[in-house]
Coordinates of C-alpha atoms in Angstrom, one line a residue:
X293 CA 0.0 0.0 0.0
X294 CA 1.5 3.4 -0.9
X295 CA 1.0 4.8 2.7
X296 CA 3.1 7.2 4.7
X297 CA 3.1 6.0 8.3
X298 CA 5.0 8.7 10.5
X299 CA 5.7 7.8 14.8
X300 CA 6.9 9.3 17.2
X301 CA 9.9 11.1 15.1
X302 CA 12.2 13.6 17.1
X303 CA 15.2 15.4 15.4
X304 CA 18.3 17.6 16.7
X305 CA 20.1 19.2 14.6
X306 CA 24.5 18.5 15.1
X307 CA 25.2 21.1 18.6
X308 CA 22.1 22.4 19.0
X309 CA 18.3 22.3 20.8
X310 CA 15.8 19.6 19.3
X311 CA 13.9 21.0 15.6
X312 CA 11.2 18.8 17.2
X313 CA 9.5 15.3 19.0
X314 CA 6.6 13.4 19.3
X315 CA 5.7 14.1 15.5
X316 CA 3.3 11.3 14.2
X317 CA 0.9 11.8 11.1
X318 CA -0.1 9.5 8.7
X319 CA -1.0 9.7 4.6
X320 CA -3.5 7.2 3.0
X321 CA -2.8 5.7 0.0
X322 CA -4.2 8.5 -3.0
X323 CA -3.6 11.6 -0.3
X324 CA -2.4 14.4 -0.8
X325 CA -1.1 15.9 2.4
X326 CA 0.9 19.1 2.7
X327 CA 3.3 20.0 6.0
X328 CA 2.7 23.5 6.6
X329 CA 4.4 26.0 9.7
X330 CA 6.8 28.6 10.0
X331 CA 9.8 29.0 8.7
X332 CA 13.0 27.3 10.3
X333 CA 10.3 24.6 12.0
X334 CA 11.9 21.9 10.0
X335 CA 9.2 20.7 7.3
X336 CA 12.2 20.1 4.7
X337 CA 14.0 18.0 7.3
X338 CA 10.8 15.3 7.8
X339 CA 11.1 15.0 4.0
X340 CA 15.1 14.4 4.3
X341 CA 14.4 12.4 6.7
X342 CA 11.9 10.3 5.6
X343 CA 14.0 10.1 2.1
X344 CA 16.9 8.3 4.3
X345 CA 18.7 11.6 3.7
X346 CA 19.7 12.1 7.6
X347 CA 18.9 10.1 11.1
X348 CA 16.5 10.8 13.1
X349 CA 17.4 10.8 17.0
X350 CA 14.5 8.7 17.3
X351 CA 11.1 7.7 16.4
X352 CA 9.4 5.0 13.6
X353 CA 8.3 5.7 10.1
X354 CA 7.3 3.4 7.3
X355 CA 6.9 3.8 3.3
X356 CA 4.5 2.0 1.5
X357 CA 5.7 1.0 -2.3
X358 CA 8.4 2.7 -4.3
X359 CA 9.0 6.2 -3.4
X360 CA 10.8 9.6 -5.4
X361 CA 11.8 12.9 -4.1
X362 CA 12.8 16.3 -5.4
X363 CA 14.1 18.9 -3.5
X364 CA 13.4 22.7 -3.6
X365 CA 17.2 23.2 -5.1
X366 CA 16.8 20.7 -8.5
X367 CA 18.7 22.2 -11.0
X368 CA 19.9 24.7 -9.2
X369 CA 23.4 23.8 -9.0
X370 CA 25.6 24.3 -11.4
X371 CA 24.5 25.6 -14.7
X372 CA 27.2 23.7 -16.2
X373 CA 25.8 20.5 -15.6
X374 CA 24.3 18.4 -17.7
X375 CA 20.5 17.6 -17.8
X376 CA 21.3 13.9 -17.7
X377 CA 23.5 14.7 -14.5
X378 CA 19.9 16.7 -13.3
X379 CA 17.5 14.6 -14.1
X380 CA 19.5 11.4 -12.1
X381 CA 19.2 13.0 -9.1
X382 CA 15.7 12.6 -9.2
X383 CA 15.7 8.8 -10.4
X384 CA 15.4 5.4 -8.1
X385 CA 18.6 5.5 -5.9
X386 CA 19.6 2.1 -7.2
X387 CA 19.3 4.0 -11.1
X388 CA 21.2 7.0 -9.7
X389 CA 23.7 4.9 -8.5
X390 CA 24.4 3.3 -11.5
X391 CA 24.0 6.4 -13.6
X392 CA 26.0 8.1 -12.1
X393 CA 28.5 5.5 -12.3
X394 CA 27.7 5.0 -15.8
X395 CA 29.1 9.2 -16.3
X396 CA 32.4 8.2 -14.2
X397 CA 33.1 5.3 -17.0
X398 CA 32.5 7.3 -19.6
X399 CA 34.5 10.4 -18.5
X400 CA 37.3 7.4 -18.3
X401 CA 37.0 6.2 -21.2
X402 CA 36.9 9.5 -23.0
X403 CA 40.0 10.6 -21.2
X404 CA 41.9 6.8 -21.8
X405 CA 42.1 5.6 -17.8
X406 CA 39.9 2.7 -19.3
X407 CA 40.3 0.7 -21.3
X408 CA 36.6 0.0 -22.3
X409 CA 35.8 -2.8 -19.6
X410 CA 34.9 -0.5 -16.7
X411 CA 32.4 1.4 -19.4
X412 CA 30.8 -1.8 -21.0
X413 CA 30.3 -3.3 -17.2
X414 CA 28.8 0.2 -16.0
X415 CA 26.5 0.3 -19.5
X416 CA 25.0 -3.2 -18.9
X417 CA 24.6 -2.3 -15.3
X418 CA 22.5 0.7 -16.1
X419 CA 20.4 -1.3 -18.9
X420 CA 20.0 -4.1 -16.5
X421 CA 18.1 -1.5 -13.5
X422 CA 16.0 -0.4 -16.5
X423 CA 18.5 2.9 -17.6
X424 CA 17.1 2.7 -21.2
X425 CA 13.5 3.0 -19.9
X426 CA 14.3 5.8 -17.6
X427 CA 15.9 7.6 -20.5
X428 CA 12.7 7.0 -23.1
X429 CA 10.6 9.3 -20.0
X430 CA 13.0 11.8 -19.8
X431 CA 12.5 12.0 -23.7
X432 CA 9.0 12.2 -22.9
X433 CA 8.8 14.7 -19.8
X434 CA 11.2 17.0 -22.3
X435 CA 8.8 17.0 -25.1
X436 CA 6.1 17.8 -22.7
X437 CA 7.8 20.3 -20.7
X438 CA 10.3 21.9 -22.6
X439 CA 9.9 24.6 -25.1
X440 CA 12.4 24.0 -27.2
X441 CA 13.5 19.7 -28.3
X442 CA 16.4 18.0 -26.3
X443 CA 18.7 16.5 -28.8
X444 CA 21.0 15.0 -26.3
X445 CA 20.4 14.9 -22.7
X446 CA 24.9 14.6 -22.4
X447 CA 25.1 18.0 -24.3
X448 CA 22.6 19.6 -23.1
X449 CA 23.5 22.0 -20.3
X450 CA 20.9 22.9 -17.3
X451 CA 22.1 26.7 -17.9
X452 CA 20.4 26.7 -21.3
X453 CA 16.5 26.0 -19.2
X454 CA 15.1 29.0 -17.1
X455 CA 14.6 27.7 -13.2
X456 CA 10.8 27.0 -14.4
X457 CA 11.7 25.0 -17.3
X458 CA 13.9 23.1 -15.2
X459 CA 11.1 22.4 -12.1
X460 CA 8.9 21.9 -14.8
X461 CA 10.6 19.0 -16.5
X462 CA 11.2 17.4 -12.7
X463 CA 7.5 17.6 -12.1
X464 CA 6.5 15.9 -15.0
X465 CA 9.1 12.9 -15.2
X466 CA 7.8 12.5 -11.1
X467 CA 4.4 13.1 -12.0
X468 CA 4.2 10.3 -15.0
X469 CA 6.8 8.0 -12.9
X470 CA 6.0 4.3 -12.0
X471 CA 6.6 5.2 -8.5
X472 CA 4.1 5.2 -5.8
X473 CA 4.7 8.1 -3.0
X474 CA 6.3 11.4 -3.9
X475 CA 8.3 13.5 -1.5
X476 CA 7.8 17.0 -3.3
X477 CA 9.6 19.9 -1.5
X478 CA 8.6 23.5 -2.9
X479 CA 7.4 22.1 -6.1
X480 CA 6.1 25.5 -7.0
X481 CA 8.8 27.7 -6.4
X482 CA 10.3 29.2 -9.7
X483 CA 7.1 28.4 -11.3
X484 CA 5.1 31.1 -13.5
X485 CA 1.2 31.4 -12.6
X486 CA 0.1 29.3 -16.0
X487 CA 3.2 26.5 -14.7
X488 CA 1.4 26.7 -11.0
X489 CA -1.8 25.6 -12.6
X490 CA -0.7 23.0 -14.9
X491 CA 1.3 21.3 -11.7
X492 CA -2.4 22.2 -9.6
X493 CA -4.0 19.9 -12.6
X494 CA -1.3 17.3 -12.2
X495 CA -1.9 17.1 -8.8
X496 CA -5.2 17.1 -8.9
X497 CA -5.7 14.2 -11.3
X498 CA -2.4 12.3 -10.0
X499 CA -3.6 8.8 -7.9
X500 CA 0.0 8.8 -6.2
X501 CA 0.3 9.9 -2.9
X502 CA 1.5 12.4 -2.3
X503 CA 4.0 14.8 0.7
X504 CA 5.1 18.2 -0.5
X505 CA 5.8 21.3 1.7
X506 CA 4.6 24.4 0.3
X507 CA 3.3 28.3 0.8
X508 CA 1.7 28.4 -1.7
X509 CA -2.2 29.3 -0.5
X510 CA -3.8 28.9 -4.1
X511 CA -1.6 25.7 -4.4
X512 CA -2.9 24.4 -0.6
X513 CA -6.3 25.2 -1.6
X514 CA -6.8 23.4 -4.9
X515 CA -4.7 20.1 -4.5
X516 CA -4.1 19.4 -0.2
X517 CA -6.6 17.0 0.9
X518 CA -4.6 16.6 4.2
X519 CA -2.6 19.2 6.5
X520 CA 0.4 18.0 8.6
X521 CA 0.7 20.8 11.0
X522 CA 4.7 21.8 12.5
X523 CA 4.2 23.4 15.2
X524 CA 5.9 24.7 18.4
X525 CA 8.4 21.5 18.7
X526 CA 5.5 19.4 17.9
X527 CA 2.9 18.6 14.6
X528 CA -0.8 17.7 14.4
X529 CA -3.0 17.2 11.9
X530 CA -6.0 18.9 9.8
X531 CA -8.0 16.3 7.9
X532 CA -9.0 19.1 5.6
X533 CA -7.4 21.6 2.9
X534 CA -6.0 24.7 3.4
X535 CA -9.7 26.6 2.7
X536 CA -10.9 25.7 6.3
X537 CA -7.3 25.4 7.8
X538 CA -7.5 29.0 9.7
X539 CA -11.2 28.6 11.0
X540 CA -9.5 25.0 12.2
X541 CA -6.6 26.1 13.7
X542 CA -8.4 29.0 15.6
X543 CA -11.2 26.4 17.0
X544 CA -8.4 24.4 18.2
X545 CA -6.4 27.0 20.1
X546 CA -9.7 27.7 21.8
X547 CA -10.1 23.9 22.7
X548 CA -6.3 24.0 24.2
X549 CA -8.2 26.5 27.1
X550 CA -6.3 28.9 29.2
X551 CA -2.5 28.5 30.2
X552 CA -2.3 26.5 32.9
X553 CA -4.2 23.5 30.7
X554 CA -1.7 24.7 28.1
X555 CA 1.3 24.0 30.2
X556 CA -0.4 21.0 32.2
X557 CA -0.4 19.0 28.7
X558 CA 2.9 20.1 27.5
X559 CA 4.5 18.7 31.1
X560 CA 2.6 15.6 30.3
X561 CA 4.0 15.2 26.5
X562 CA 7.5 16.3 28.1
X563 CA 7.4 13.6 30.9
X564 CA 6.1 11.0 28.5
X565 CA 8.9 12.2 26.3
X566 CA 11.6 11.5 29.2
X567 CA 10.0 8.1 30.0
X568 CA 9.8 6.8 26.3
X569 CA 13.6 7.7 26.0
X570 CA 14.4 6.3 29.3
X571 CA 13.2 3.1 28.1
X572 CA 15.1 3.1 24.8
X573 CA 18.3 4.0 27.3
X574 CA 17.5 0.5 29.0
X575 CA 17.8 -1.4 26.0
X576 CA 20.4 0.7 24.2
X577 CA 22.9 2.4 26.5
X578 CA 23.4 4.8 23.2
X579 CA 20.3 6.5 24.2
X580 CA 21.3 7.5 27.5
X581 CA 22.4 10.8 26.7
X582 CA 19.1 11.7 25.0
X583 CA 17.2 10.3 27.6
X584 CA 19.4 12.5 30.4
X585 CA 18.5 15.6 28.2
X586 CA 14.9 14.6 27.9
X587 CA 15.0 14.5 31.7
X588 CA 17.1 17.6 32.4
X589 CA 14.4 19.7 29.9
X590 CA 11.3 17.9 31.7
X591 CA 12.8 19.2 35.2
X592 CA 13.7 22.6 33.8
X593 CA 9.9 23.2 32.9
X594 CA 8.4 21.8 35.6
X595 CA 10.9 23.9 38.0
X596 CA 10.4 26.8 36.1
X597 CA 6.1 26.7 37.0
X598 CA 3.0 27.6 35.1
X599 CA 3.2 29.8 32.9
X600 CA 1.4 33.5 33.5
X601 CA -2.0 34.3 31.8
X602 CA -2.7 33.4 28.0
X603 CA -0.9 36.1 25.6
X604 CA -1.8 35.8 22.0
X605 CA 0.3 34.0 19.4
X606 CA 3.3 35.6 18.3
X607 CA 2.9 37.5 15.3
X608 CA 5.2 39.0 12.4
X609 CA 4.3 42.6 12.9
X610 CA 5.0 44.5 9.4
X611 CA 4.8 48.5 9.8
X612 CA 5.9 50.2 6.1
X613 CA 5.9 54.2 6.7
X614 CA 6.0 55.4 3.6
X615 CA 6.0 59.0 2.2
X616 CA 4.1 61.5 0.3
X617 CA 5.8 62.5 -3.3
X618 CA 5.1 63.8 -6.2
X619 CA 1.6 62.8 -8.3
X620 CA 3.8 60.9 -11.0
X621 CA 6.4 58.5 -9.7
X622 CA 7.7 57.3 -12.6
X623 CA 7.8 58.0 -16.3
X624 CA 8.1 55.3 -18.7
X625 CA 8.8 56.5 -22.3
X626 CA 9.9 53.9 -25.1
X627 CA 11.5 52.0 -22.5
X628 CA 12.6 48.5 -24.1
X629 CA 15.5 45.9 -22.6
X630 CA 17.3 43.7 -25.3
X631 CA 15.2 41.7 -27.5
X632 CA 13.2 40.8 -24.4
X633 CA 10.3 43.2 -24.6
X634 CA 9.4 46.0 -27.4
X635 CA 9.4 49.7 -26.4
X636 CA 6.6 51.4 -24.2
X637 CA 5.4 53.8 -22.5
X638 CA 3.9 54.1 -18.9
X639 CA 3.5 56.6 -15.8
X640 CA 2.7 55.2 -12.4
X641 CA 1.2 57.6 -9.9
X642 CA 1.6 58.0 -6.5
X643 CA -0.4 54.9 -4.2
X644 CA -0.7 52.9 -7.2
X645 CA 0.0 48.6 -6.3
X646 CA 1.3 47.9 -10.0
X647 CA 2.0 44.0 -10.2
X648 CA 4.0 43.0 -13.6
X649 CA 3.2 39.5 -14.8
X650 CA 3.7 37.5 -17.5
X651 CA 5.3 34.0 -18.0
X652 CA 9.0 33.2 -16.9
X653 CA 12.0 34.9 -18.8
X654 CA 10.0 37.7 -20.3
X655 CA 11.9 40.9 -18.5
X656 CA 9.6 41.3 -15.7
X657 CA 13.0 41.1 -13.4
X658 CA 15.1 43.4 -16.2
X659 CA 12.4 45.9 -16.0
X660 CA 12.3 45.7 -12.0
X661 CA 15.9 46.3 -12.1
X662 CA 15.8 49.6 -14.7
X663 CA 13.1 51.1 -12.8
X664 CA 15.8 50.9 -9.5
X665 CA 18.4 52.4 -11.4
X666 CA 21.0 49.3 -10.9
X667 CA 22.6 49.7 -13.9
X668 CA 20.6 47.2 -16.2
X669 CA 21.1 48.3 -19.7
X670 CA 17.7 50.0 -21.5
X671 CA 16.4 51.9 -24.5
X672 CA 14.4 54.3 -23.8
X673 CA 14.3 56.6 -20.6
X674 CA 13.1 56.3 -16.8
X675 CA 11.9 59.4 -15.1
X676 CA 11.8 59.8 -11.0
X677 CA 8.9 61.8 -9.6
X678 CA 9.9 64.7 -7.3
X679 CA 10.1 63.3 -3.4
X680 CA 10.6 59.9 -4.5
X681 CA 13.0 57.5 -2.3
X682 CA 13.2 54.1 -3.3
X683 CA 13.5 50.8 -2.1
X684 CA 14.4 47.3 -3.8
X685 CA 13.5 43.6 -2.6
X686 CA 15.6 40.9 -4.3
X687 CA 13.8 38.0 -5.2
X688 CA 17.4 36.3 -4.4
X689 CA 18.2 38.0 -1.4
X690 CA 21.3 38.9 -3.2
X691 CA 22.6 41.6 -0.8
X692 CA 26.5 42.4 -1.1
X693 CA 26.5 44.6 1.5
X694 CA 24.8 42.7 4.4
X695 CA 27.6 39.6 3.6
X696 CA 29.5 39.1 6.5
X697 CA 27.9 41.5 8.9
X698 CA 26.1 40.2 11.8
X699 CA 22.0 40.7 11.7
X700 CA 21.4 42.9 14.4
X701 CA 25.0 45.2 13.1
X702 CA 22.9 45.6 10.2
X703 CA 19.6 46.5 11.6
X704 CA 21.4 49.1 13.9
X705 CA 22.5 50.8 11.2
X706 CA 19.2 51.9 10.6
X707 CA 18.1 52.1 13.7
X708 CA 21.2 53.7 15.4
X709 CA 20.8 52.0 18.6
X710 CA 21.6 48.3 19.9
X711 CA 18.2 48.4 21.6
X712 CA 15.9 49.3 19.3
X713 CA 17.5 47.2 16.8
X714 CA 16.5 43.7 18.8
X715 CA 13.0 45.0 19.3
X716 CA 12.9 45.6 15.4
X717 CA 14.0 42.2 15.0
X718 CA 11.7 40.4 17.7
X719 CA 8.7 42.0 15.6
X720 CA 10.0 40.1 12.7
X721 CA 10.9 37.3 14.7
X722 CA 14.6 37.0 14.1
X723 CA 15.9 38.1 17.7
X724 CA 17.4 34.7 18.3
X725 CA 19.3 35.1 15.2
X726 CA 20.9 38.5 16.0
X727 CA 24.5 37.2 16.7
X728 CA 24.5 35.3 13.3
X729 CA 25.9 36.5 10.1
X730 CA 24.0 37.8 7.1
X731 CA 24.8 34.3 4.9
X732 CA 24.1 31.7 8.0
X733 CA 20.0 32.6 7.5
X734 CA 17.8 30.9 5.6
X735 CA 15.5 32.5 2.6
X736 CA 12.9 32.9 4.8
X737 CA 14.9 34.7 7.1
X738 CA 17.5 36.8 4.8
X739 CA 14.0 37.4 3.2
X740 CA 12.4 39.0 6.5
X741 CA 15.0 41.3 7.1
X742 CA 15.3 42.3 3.9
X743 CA 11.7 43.7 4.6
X744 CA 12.3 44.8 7.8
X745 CA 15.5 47.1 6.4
X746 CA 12.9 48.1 3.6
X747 CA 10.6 49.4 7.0
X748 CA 13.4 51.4 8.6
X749 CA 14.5 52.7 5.6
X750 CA 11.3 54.4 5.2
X751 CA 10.7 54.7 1.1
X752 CA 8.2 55.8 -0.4
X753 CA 8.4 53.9 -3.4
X754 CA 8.5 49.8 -3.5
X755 CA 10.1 47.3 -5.8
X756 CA 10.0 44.1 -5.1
X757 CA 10.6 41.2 -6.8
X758 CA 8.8 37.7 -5.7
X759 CA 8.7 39.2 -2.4
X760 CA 6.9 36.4 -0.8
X761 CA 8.6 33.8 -2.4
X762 CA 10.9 32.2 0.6
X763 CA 8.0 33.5 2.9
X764 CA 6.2 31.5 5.6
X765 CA 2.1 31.5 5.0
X766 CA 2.3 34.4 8.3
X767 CA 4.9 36.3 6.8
X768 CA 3.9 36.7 4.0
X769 CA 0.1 37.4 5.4
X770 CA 1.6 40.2 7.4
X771 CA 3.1 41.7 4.6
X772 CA 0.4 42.2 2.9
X773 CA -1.3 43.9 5.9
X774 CA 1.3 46.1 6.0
X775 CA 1.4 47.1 2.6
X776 CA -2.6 47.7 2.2
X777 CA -1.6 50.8 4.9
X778 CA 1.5 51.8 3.4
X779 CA 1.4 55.6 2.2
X780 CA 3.0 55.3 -1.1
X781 CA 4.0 53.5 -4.2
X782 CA 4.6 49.7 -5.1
X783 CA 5.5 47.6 -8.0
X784 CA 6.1 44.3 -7.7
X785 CA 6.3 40.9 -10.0
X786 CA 5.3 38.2 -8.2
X787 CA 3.8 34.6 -9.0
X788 CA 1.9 34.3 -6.1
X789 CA -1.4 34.9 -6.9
X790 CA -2.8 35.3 -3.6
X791 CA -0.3 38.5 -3.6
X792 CA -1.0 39.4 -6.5
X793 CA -5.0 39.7 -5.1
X794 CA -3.7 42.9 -3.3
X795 CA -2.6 44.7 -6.6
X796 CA -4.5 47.3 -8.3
X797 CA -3.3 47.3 -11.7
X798 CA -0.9 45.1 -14.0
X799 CA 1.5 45.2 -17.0
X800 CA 2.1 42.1 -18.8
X801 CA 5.4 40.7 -20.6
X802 CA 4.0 38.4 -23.1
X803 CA 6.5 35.4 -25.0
X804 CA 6.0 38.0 -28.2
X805 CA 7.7 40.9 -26.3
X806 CA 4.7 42.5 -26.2
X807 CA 3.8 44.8 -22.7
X808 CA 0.2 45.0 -22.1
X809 CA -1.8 46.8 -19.7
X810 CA -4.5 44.9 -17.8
X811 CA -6.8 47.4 -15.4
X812 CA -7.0 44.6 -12.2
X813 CA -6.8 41.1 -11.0
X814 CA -9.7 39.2 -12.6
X815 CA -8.3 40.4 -16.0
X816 CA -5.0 39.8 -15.4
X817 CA -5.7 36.1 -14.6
X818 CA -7.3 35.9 -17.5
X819 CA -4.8 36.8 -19.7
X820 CA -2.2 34.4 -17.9
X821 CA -4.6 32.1 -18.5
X822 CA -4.2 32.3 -22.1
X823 CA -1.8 34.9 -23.0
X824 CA -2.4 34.0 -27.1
X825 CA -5.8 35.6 -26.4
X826 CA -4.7 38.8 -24.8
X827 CA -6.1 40.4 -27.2
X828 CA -9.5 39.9 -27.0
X829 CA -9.9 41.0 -23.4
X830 CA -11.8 43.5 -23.2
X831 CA -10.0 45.8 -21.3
X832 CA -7.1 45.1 -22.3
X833 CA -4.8 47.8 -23.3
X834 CA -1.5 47.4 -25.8
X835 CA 1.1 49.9 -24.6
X836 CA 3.4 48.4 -27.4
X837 CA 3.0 48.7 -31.1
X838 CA 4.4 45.9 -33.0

């Protein structure tokens, strides 16, 4: 049966406090459950562990049938690699084993080291595990997925496919695989809105079942069936999607009652914690150490007493100033980049939410870049508003000057004091990672404070690119609170199209390099929809004359 059977499964990461315990969930055969919490709670670690990827410090879990994974980072390595060298990390460990090996022997052979016998062992080897097979549906997912034909999956190089083209083409060889679970981490990130709905159809009509982690809200809505909750150090579970998941959530923090039930049950799943280590420690003096620390942090709650009256949850508090400036805030006139988009012309006014869309590789990120004045060679010319100060997310993170500077050294910068730097970061929920340096945070993280530096920087004027895309489901939530009272001017590409919701009007980057204007979101849905038909929106509006 192609069942997920999770028990008991507790983690610590090398040197430091325990990710979580106790975490136990199960997904029938057909589901399609989704692990959902904060960032940093350790939802990609349950896949890597489940995927034999690292130990768990203890706990049970068992996989029913064959099983495949992808990880949020496919084809993100180097751009030098080869697609075969891409796609095998995604194959049967047994096939990647051998393909892999199969690429040593070749390289050998190629460079004279053998002699031919290594090559024609490691060549039956790889036919023998079914290589030829695997090969015919990489030929398939590629026609499928790909825009342009793979000749040779040895010459071709993963630099020549955007990061959506790549996902794509991982999606659809999993998708249409023979296996019976999936492990699917992020399996929209990088994705363009029309990509996100094909891989909600695929989902959708796929009988495998299926564990992914994503942030996706449009994504959770359409294709969990199942919510696997991380929480605190612990998980539980919503039979339900994502559509009733707050409503749920909130009924249950009512059922937990006040504090002192609160801490009552977490002493219980403490001391239960401590017992069930103590009795691994009996049978394997290995354990002892975990079962002293499971004792040690029992005692240190219960010494420490019930906690003091309920507070409510902790919350990413987003506050975005902004400014008052001039009416127009930019001034688009024949602005075109490369061969990427023909020439326009625009003006975006002062308290205007502008969202440019289109599918991946059109500009969208070019044009971002041009409007902040980076450098990023145009035609055409880019006019500044009186009063205007502007601010830039990277959808990257890619900040030179925060590398090698400690968080809260960065954040006190702007605020000029030590003090009121922590407090900045506890709203955003990144004092415990003051000390570290700018590169030891995760995307979530570097993506936070990039926000919160955006805040204390007080612009007036917003561009950000895919600013929720390393988000948490709160963060990004608060966010968009914030920016529905900010007092001046955004622009923004983004693929998430609960975002996007927030927006007031949109320009489009379509595969032609044509830039159309599209007056709010139901239209601009449409036309991602089907972008050939543009044209007969009715409100559409061609800013481009080709």
């Amino acid at each position: 049966m192609s069942s997920i059977v999770v028990s008991d499964l507790d983690y610590s990461p090398p040197g430091a406090e325990p990710l979580f315990f106790d975490v136990s969930f199960g997904v029938a055969p057909g589901e399609h459950a989704a692990i959902v919490g904060p960032n940093g709670v350790g939802k990609s670690t349950v896949l890597r562990i489940l995927t034999g990827e690292i130990e768990a410090d203890g706990g049970e879990f068992a996989i029913g049938g064959s099983w495949l994974r992808m990880t949020q980072d496919v084809g993100m390595g180097n751009p030098g690699d080869s697609l075969r060298q891409m796609l095998l990390t995604v194959a049967p460990p047994q096939l990647r084993a051998a393909g892999e090996a199969l690429l040593r022997a070749e390289a050998a052979l190629a460079d004279g080291s053998d002699d031919g016998m290594g090559y024609a062992e490691a060549l039956t080897e790889w036919g023998d595990l079914g290589g030829y097979e695997l090969e015919v549906a990489w030929a398939g997912a590629a026609e499928r997925s790909l825009k342009t034909p793979v000749e040779d999956f040895n010459t071709r190089l993963v630099g020549q496919l955007s990061g959506g083209e790549r996902k794509r083409l991982v999606l659809d060889l999993l998708l249409n695989s023979a296996a019976d679970v999936l492990f699917l981490d992020e399996p929209d990130n990088y994705l363009d809105i029309p990509t996100k709905v094909w891989l909600e159809d695929q989902i959708a009509a796929c009988q495998k079942t299926i564990l992914m982690v994503s942030h996706d809200r449009v994504l959770l809505e359409r294709v969990a069936t199942k919510l696997v909750v991380l929480e605190g150090s612990g998980c539980w579970v919503h039979g339900g999607s994502y559509t009733t998941f707050p409503e749920a959530r909130e009924h249950r923090q009512q059922l937990l009652g006040d504090a002192l039930q609160r801490w009552n049950d977490e002493e219980r799943r403490l001391f239960r914690h401590m017992k069930i280590m103590k009795q691994r420690a009996a049978v394997n003096f290995k354990n002892a150490t975990k079962a002293n620390a499971a004792e040690t942090r029992w005692e240190k709650f219960v010494k420490a007493g019930p906690p003091p009256p309920p507070v409510p949850d902790q919350h990413i508090k987003v506050s975005l100033r902004g400014a008052d400036s001039a009416r127009r805030v930019l001034n688009l006139v024949d602005v075109a980049i490369d061969d990427l988009f023909f020439a326009f012309s625009d003006e975006v006014h002062f308290g205007e939410r502008l969202g440019l869309i289109g599918p991946n590789g059109t500009g969208k990120t070019h044009l971002l870049r041009a409007l902040a004045g980076d450098g990023q060679p145009h035609d055409g010319t880019i006019g500044l508003g009186p009063r205007t100060s502007v601010g830039t997310f990277t959808q990257i993170n890619d900040r030179p000057d925060f590398m090698g500077h400690e968080i809260v050294d960065i954040v006190k910068e702007r605020t000029g004091e030590e003090e009121k730097a922590m407090k900045a970061l506890g709203r955003y929920r990144l004092s415990a990672h003051a000390r570290q340096k700018f590169e030891t945070l995760s995307g979530g993280q570097k993506a936070r404070l990039e926000i919160l530096c955006l805040e204390l920087e007080g612009h007036n004027v917003l561009l950000l690119d895919e600013p929720t895309d390393n988000l948490d489901i709160e963060s990004s939530e608060a966010l968009e609170q914030a920016l529905e009272g900010f007092v001046g001017t955004v622009v923004a590409v983004s693929h998430d199209r609960t975002f996007l919701g927030g927006l007031d009007r949109f320009l489009m980057i379509n595969d032609d390099g044509a830039v159309w204007e599209l007056p709010d979101y139901d239209h601009a849905m449409a036309a991602l929809a089907d972008p050939d038909a543009i044209d007969r929106i009715k409100l559409a509006k061609p800013l481009t004359t080709l």
